[in-house]
PDB file of C-alpha atoms in Angstrom:
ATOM      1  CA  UNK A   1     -20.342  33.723  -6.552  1.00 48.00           C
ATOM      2  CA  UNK A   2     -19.740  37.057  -5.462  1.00 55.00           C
ATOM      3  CA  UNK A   3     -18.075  35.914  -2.298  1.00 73.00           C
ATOM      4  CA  UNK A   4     -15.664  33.330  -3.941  1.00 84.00           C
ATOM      5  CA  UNK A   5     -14.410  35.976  -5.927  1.00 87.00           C
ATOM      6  CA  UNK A   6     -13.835  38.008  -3.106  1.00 90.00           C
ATOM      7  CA  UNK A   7     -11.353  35.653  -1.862  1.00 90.00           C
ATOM      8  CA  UNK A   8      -9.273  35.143  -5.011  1.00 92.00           C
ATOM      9  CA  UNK A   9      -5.628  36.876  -5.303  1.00 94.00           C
ATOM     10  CA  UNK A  10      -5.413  40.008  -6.165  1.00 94.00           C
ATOM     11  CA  UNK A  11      -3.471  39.337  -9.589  1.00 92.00           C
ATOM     12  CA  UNK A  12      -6.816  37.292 -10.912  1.00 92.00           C
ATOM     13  CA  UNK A  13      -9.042  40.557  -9.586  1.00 92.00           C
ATOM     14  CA  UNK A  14      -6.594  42.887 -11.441  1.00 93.00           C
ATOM     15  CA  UNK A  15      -7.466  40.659 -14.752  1.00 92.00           C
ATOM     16  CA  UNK A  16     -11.089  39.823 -14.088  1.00 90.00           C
ATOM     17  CA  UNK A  17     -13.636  42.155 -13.629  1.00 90.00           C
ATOM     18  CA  UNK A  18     -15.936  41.067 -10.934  1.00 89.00           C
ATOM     19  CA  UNK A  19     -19.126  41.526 -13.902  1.00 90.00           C
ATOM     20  CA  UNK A  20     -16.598  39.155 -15.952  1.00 89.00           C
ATOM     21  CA  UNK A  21     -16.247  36.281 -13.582  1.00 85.00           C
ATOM     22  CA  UNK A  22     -20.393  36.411 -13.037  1.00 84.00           C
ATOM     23  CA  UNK A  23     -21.024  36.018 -16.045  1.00 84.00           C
ATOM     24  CA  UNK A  24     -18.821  32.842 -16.110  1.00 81.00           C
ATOM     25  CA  UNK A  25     -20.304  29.439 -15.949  1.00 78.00           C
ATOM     26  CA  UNK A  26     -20.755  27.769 -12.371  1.00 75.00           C
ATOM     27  CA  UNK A  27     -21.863  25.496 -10.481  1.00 77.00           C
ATOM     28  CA  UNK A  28     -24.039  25.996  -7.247  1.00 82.00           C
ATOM     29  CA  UNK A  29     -22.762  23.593  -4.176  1.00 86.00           C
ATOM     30  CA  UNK A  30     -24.779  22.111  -1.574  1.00 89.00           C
ATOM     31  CA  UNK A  31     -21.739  21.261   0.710  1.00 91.00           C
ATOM     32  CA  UNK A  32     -18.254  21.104   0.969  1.00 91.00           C
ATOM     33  CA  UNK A  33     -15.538  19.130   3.303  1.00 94.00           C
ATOM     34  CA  UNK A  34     -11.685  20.115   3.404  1.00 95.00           C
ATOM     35  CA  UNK A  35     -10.060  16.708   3.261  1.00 97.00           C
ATOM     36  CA  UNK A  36      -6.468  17.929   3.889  1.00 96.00           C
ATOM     37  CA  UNK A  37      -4.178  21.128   3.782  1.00 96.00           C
ATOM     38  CA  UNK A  38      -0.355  20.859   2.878  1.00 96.00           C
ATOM     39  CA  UNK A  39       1.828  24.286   3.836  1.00 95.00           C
ATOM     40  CA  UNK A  40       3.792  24.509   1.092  1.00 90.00           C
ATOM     41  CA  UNK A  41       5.275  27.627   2.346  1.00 87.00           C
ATOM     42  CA  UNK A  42       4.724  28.148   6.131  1.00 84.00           C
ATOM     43  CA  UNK A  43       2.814  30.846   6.376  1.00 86.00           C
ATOM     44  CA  UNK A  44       2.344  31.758   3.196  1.00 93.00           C
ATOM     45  CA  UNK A  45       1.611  29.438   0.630  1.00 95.00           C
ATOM     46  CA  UNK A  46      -0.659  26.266   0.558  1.00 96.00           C
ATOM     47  CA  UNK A  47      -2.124  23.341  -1.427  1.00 95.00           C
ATOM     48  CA  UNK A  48      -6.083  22.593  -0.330  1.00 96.00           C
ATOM     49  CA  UNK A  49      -8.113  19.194  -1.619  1.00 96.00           C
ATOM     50  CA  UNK A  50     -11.721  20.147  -0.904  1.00 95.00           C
ATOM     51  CA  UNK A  51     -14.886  17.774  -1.251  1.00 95.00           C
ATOM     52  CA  UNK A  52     -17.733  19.200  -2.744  1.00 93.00           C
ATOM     53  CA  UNK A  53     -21.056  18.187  -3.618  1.00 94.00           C
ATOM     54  CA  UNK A  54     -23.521  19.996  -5.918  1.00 92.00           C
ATOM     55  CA  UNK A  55     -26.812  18.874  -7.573  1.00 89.00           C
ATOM     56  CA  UNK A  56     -27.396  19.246 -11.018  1.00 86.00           C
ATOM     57  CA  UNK A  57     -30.784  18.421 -12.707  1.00 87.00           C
ATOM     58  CA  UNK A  58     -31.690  16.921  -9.748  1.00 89.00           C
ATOM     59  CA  UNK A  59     -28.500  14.211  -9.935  1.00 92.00           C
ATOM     60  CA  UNK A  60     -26.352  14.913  -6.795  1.00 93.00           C
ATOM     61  CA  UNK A  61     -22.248  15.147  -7.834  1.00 92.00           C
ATOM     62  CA  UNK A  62     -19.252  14.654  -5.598  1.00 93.00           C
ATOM     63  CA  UNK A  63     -16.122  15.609  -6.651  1.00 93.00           C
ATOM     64  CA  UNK A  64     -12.868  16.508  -5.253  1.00 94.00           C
ATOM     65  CA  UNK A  65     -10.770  19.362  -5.947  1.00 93.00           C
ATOM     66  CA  UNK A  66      -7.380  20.297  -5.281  1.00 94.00           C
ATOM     67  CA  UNK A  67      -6.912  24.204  -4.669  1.00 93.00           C
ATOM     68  CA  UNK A  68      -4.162  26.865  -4.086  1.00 94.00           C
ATOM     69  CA  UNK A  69      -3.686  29.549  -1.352  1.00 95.00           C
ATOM     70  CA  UNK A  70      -1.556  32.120  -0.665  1.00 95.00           C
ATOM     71  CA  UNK A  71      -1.435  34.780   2.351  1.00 96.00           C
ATOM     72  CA  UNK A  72      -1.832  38.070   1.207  1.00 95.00           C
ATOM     73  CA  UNK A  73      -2.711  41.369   2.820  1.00 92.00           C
ATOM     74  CA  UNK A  74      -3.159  39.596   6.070  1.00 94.00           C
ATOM     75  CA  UNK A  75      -5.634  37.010   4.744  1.00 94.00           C
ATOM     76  CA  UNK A  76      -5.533  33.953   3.204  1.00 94.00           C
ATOM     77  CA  UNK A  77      -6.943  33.942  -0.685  1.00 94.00           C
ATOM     78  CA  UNK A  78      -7.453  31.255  -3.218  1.00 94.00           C
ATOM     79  CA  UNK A  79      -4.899  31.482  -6.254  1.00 93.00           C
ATOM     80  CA  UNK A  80      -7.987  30.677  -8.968  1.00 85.00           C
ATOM     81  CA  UNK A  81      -5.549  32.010 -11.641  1.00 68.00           C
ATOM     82  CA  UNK A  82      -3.813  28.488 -11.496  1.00 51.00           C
ATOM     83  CA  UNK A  83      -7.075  26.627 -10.640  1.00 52.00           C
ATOM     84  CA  UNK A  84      -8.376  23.588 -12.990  1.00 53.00           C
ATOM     85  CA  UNK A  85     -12.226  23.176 -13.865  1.00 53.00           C
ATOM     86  CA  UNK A  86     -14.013  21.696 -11.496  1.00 51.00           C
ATOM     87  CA  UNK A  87     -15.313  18.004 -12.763  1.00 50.00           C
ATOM     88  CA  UNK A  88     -17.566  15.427 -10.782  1.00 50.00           C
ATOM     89  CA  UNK A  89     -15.482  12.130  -9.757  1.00 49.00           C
ATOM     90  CA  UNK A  90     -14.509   9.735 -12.465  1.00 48.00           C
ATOM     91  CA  UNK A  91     -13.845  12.842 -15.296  1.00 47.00           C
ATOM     92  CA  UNK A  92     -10.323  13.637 -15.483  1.00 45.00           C
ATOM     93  CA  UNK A  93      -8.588  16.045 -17.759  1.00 44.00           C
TER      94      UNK A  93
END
């Protein structure tokens, strides 16, 4: 988890403690896929859907999740402030 929050905008790190966002529920995932990447801003912004799959109490979930990016600092960093839960396929909210 540490790593994921690592990548996350600076904004998000400036509001959330790293200790904060560990203690947060989560999920572990086995895999993951990027199934397509839209520039919304060349260069600087973009949309990502990502496949995952995790396993939870031994039942295997696959779910897809779309995800926001922005360059910043000279590397790309996921926008998690305006990220939805993440929810195996066939739960919407």
């Amino acid at each position: 988890m540490g790593t994921i929050y690592d990548m996350t905008v600076k904004h998000f790190q400036q509001k959330v403690t790293r200790d904060k966002f560990l203690q947060k529920p989560h999920i572990n995932i086995k895999a993951f896929s990027i199934k397509e990447v839209e520039m919304r801003k060349p260069g600087q912004e973009a949309t990502v859907k990502v496949d995952f799959t995790t396993d939870q109490m031994g039942i295997e979930f696959t779910f897809t999740k779309e995800e926001k990016w922005v360059w910043e600092d000279g590397a790309w960093c996921l926008n998690i402030s305006s990220a939805k839960p993440m929810l195996p396929s066939g739960n919407k909210k």
